[in-house]
CSV table of C-alpha atoms in Angstrom, one decimal:
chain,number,residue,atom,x,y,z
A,1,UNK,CA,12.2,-52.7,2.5
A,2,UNK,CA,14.3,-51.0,5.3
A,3,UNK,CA,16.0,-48.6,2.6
A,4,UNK,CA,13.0,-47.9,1.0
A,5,UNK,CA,11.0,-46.9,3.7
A,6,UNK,CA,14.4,-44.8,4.8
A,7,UNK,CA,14.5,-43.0,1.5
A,8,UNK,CA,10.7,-42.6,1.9
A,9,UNK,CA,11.4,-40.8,5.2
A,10,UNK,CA,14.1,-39.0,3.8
A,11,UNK,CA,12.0,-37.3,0.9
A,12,UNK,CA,9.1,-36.6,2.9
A,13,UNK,CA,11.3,-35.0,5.7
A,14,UNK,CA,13.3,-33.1,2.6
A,15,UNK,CA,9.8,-32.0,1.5
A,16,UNK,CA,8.1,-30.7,4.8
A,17,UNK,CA,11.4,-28.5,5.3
A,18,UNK,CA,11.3,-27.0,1.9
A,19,UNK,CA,7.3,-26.3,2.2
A,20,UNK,CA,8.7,-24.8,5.6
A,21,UNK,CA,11.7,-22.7,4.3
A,22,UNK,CA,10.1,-21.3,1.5
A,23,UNK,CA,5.9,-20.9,2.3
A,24,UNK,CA,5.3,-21.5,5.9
A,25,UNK,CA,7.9,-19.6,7.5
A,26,UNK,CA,7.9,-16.7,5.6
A,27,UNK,CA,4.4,-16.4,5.6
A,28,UNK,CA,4.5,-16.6,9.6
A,29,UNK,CA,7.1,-13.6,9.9
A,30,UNK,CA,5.2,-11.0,7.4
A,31,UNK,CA,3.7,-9.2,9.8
A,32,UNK,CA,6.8,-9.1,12.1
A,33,UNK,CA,9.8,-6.5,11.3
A,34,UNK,CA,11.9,-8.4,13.9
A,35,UNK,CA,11.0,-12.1,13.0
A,36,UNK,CA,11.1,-11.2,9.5
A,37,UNK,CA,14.9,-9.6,9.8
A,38,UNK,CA,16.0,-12.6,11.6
A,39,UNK,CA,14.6,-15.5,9.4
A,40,UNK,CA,15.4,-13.4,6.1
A,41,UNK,CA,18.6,-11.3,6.7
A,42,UNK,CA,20.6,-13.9,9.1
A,43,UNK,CA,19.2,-17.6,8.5
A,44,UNK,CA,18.3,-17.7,5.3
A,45,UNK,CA,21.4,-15.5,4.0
A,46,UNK,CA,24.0,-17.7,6.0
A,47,UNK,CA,22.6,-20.9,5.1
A,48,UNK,CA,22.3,-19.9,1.2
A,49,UNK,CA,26.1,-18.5,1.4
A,50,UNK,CA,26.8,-21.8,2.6
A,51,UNK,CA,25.1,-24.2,0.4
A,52,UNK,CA,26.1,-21.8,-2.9
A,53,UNK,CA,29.6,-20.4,-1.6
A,54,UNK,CA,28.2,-17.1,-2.8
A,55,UNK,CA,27.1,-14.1,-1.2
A,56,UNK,CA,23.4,-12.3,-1.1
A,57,UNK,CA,24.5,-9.0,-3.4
A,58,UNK,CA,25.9,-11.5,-5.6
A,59,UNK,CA,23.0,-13.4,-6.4
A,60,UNK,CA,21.0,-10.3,-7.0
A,61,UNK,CA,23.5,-9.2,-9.4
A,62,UNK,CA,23.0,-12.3,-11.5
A,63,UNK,CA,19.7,-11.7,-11.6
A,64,UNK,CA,20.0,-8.5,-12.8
A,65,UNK,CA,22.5,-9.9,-15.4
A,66,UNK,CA,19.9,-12.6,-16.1
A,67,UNK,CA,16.3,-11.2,-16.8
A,68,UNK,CA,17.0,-6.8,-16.9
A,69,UNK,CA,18.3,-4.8,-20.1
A,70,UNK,CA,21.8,-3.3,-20.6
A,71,UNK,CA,20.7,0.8,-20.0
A,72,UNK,CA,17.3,0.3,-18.9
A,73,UNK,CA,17.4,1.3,-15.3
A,74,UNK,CA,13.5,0.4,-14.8
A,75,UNK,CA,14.2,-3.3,-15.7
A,76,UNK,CA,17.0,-3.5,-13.4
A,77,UNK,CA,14.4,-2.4,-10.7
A,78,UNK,CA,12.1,-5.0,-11.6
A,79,UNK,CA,14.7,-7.7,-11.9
A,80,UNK,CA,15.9,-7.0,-8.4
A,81,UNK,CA,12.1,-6.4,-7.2
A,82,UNK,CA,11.2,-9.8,-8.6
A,83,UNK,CA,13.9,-11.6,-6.8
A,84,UNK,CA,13.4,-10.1,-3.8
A,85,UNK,CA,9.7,-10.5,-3.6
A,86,UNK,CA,9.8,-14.5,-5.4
A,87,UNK,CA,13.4,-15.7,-4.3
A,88,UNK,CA,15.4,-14.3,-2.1
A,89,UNK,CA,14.3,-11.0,0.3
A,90,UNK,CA,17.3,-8.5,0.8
A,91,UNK,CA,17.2,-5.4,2.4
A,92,UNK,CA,17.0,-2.5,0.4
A,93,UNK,CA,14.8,-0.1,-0.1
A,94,UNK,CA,11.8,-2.1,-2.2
A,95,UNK,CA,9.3,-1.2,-4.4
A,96,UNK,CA,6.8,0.3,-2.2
A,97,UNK,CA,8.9,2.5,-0.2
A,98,UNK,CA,10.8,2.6,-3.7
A,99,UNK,CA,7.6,4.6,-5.1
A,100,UNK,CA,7.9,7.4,-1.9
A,101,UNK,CA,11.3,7.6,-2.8
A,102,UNK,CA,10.7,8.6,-6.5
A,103,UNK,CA,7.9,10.9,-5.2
A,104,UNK,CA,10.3,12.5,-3.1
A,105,UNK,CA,13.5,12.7,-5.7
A,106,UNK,CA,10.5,13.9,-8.6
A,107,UNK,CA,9.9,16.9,-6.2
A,108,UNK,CA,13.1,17.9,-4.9
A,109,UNK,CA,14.3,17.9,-8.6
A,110,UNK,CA,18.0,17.7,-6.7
A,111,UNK,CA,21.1,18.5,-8.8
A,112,UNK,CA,23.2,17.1,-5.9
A,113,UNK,CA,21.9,14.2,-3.8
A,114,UNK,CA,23.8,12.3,-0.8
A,115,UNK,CA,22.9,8.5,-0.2
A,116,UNK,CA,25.0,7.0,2.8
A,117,UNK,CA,24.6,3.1,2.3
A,118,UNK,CA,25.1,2.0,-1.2
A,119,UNK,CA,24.4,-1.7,-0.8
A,120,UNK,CA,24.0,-3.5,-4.0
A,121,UNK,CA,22.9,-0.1,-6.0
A,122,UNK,CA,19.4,-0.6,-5.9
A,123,UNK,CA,18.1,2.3,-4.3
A,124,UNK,CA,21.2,4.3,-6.4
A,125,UNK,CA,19.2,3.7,-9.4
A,126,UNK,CA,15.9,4.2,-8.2
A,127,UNK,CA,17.7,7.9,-7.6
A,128,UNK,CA,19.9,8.6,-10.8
A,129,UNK,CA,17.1,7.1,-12.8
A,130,UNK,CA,15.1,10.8,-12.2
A,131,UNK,CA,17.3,13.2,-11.5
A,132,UNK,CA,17.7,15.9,-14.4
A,133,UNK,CA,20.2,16.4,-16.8
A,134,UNK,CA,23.8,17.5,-14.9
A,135,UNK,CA,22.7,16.2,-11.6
A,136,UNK,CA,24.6,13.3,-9.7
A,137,UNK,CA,24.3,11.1,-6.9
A,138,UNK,CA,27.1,10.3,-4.3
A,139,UNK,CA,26.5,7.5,-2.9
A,140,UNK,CA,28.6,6.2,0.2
A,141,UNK,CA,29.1,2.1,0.9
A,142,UNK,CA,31.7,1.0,3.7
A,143,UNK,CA,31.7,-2.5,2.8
A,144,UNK,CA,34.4,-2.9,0.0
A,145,UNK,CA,32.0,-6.5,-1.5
A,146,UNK,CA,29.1,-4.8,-1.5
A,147,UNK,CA,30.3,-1.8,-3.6
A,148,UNK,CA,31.6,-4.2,-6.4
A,149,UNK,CA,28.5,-5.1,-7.1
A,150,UNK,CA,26.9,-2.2,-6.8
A,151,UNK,CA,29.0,-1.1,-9.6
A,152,UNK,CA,28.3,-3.4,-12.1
A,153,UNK,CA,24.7,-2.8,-10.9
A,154,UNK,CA,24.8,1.1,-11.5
A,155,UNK,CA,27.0,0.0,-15.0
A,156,UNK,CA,23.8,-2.4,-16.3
A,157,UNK,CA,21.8,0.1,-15.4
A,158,UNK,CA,23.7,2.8,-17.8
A,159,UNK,CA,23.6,5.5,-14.9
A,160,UNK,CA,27.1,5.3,-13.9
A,161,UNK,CA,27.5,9.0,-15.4
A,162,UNK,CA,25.2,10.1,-13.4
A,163,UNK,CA,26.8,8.3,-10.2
A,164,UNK,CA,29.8,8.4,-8.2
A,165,UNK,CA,30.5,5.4,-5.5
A,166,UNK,CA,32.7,6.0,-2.6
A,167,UNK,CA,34.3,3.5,-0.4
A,168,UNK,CA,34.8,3.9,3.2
A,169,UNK,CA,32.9,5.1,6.5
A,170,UNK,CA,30.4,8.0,5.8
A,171,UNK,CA,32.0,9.7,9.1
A,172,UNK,CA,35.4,9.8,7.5
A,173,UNK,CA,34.1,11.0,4.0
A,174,UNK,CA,31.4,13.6,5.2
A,175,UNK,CA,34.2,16.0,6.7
A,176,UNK,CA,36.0,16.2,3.1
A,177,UNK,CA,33.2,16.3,0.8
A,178,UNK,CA,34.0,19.8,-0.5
A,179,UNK,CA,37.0,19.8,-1.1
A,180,UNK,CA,37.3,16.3,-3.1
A,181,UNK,CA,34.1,16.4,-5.1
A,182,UNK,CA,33.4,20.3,-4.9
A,183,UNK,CA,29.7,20.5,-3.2
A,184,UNK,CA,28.7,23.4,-1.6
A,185,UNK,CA,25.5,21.2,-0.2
A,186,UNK,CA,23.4,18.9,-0.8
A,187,UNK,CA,20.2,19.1,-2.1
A,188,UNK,CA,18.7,15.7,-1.2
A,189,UNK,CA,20.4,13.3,1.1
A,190,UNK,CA,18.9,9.6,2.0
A,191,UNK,CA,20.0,7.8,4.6
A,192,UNK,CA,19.7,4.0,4.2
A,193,UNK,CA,23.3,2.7,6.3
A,194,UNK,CA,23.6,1.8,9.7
A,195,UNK,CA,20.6,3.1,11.4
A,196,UNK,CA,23.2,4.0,14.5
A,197,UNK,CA,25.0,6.3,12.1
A,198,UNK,CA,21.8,8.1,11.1
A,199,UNK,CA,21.4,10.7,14.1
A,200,UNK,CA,25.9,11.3,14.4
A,201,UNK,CA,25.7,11.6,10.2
A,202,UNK,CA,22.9,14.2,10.1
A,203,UNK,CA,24.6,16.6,12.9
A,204,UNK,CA,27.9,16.1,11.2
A,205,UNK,CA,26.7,17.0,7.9
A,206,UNK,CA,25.3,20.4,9.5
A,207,UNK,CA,28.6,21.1,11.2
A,208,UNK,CA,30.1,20.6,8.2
A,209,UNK,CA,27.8,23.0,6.3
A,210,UNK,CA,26.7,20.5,3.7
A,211,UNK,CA,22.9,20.8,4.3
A,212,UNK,CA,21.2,24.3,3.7
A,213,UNK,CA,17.9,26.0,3.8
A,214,UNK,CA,15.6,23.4,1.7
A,215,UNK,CA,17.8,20.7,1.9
A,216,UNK,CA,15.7,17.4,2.5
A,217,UNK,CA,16.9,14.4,4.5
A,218,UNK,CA,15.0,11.1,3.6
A,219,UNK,CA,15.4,8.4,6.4
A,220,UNK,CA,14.3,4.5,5.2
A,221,UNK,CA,13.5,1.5,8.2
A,222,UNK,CA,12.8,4.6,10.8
A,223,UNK,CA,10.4,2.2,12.4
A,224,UNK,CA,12.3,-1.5,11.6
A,225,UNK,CA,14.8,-2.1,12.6
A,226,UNK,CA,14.1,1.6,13.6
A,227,UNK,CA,16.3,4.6,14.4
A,228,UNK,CA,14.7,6.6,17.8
A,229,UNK,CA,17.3,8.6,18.7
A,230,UNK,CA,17.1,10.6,14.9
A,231,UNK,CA,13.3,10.5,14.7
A,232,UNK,CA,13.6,12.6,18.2
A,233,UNK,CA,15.6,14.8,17.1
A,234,UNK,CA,14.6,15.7,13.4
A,235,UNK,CA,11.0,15.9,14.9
A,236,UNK,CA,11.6,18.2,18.1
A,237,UNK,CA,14.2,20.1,16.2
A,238,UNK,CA,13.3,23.8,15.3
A,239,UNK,CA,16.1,23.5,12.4
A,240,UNK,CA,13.6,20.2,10.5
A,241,UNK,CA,10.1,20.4,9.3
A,242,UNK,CA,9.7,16.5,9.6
A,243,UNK,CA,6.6,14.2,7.9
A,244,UNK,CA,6.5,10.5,8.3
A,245,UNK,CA,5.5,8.3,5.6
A,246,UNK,CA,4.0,5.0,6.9
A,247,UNK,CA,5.0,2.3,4.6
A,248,UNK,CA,6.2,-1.3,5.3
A,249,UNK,CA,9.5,-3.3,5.3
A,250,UNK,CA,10.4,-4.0,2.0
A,251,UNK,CA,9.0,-7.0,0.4
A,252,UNK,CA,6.7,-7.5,3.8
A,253,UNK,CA,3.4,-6.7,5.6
A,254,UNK,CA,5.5,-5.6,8.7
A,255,UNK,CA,5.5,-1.6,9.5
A,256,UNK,CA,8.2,0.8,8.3
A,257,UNK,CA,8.4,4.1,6.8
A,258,UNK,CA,10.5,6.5,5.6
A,259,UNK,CA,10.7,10.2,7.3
A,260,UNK,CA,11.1,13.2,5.7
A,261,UNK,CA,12.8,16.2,7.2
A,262,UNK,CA,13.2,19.3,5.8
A,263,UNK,CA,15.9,21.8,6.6
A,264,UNK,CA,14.6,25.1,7.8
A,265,UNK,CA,18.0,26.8,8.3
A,266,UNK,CA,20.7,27.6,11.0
């Protein structure tokens, strides 16, 4: 009787934290950028590289493997939006944000785009996906795991023509851009890395010369985990035209947005 009632324990305690890890809590933090970040992006993400011994980027890119189509970009959108929203949340740039981003990329009509933070590629081919024939994306990712799979990502996708991944710190790259890949400037540049980077990127990439008159800079999670110091300046700045686009954190109810600054020249 003792051991039964234990195991009984046992399952009802192993029930109540599963109804808690994967309804209640996340239910709770929606409508919280900073609750939501925690929970999702540190507790959940260290305990599931724990119990699986693999790592977040790798579990999207079985998905992607599982349930999208070799060449069809759009189904390796909705593969990764389907995991994010039902299985596992991840940080880039989602589906609603996603669809300002096309917006943006479908007006621009860029032959050469910028993205500094690659992650696992999902925002990459979001991009290539709609750019026109002879354009290509540059896409910058400092952390040497994350850009494996956003290779293989990109590859699944069929865009890799259209793409080219760089490795290493987007303030060691920006100053050499020119000479190794030969771009005058950049017609589009998104900004999805380290949100501390965003303001020192931006004013490096005008010292450098690689944004001209009409170049557009498209800033994700200005709000959460938020980036002040660049909204200040691309907003008080007589060199941006700047418009915010108020959105939420991906695969939440919590407020974000993206912010879109147009270069007006030197």
């Amino acid at each position: 009787m003792m051991l039964l009632s234990l195991l009984s324990g046992l399952i009802m305690g192993a029930a109540v934290l599963f109804v808690l890890y994967r309804w209640v809590i996340p239910t709770a933090v929606q409508y919280h950028g900073g609750l939501a970040l925690l929970w999702h992006d540190i507790i959940v993400e260290r305990a599931l590289d724990t119990l699986t011994r693999t790592s977040r980027p790798q579990r999207i890119l079985k998905a992607v493997q599982r349930k999208a189509t070799v060449g069809d970009p759009q189904s390796v959108i909705t593969a990764i939006d389907h995991f994010c929203r039902h299985r596992e949340w991840a940080m880039n740039v989602g589906d609603e944000k996603g669809s300002i981003l096309d917006s943006v990329v479908s007006e621009v009509s860029p032959v050469t785009v910028l993205e500094l933070g690659t992650y696992c590629g999902y925002s990459t081919v979001r991009i290539a996906r709609l750019l026109p024939p002879g354009a290509c994306v540059i896409t910058l990712e400092f952390n040497p795991d994350y850009a494996a799979i956003a290779r293989q990502v990109i590859k699944w996708s069929g865009l890799e023509d259209k793409v080219q991944l760089v490795e290493g710190a987007s303030g060691d790259w920006i100053p050499w851009m020119k000479e190794h890949f030969g771009v005058q400037a950049f017609d589009l540049v998104f900004l999805d890395h380290w949100k501390e980077r965003y303001l020192p990127d931006t004013k490096l990439l005008e010292e450098c010369g690689l944004i001209q008159k009409g170049t557009v800079l498209l800033a994700d999670n200005v709000i959460c985990p938020g980036t002040p110091d660049y909204l200040e300046y691309v907003r008080n700045s007589p060199r941006y035209n700047s418009h915010y686009y108020r959105s939420h954190l991906e695969y939440t109810k919590a407020e974000d947005g993206l912010e879109k600054s147009v270069f007006l020249g030197y």
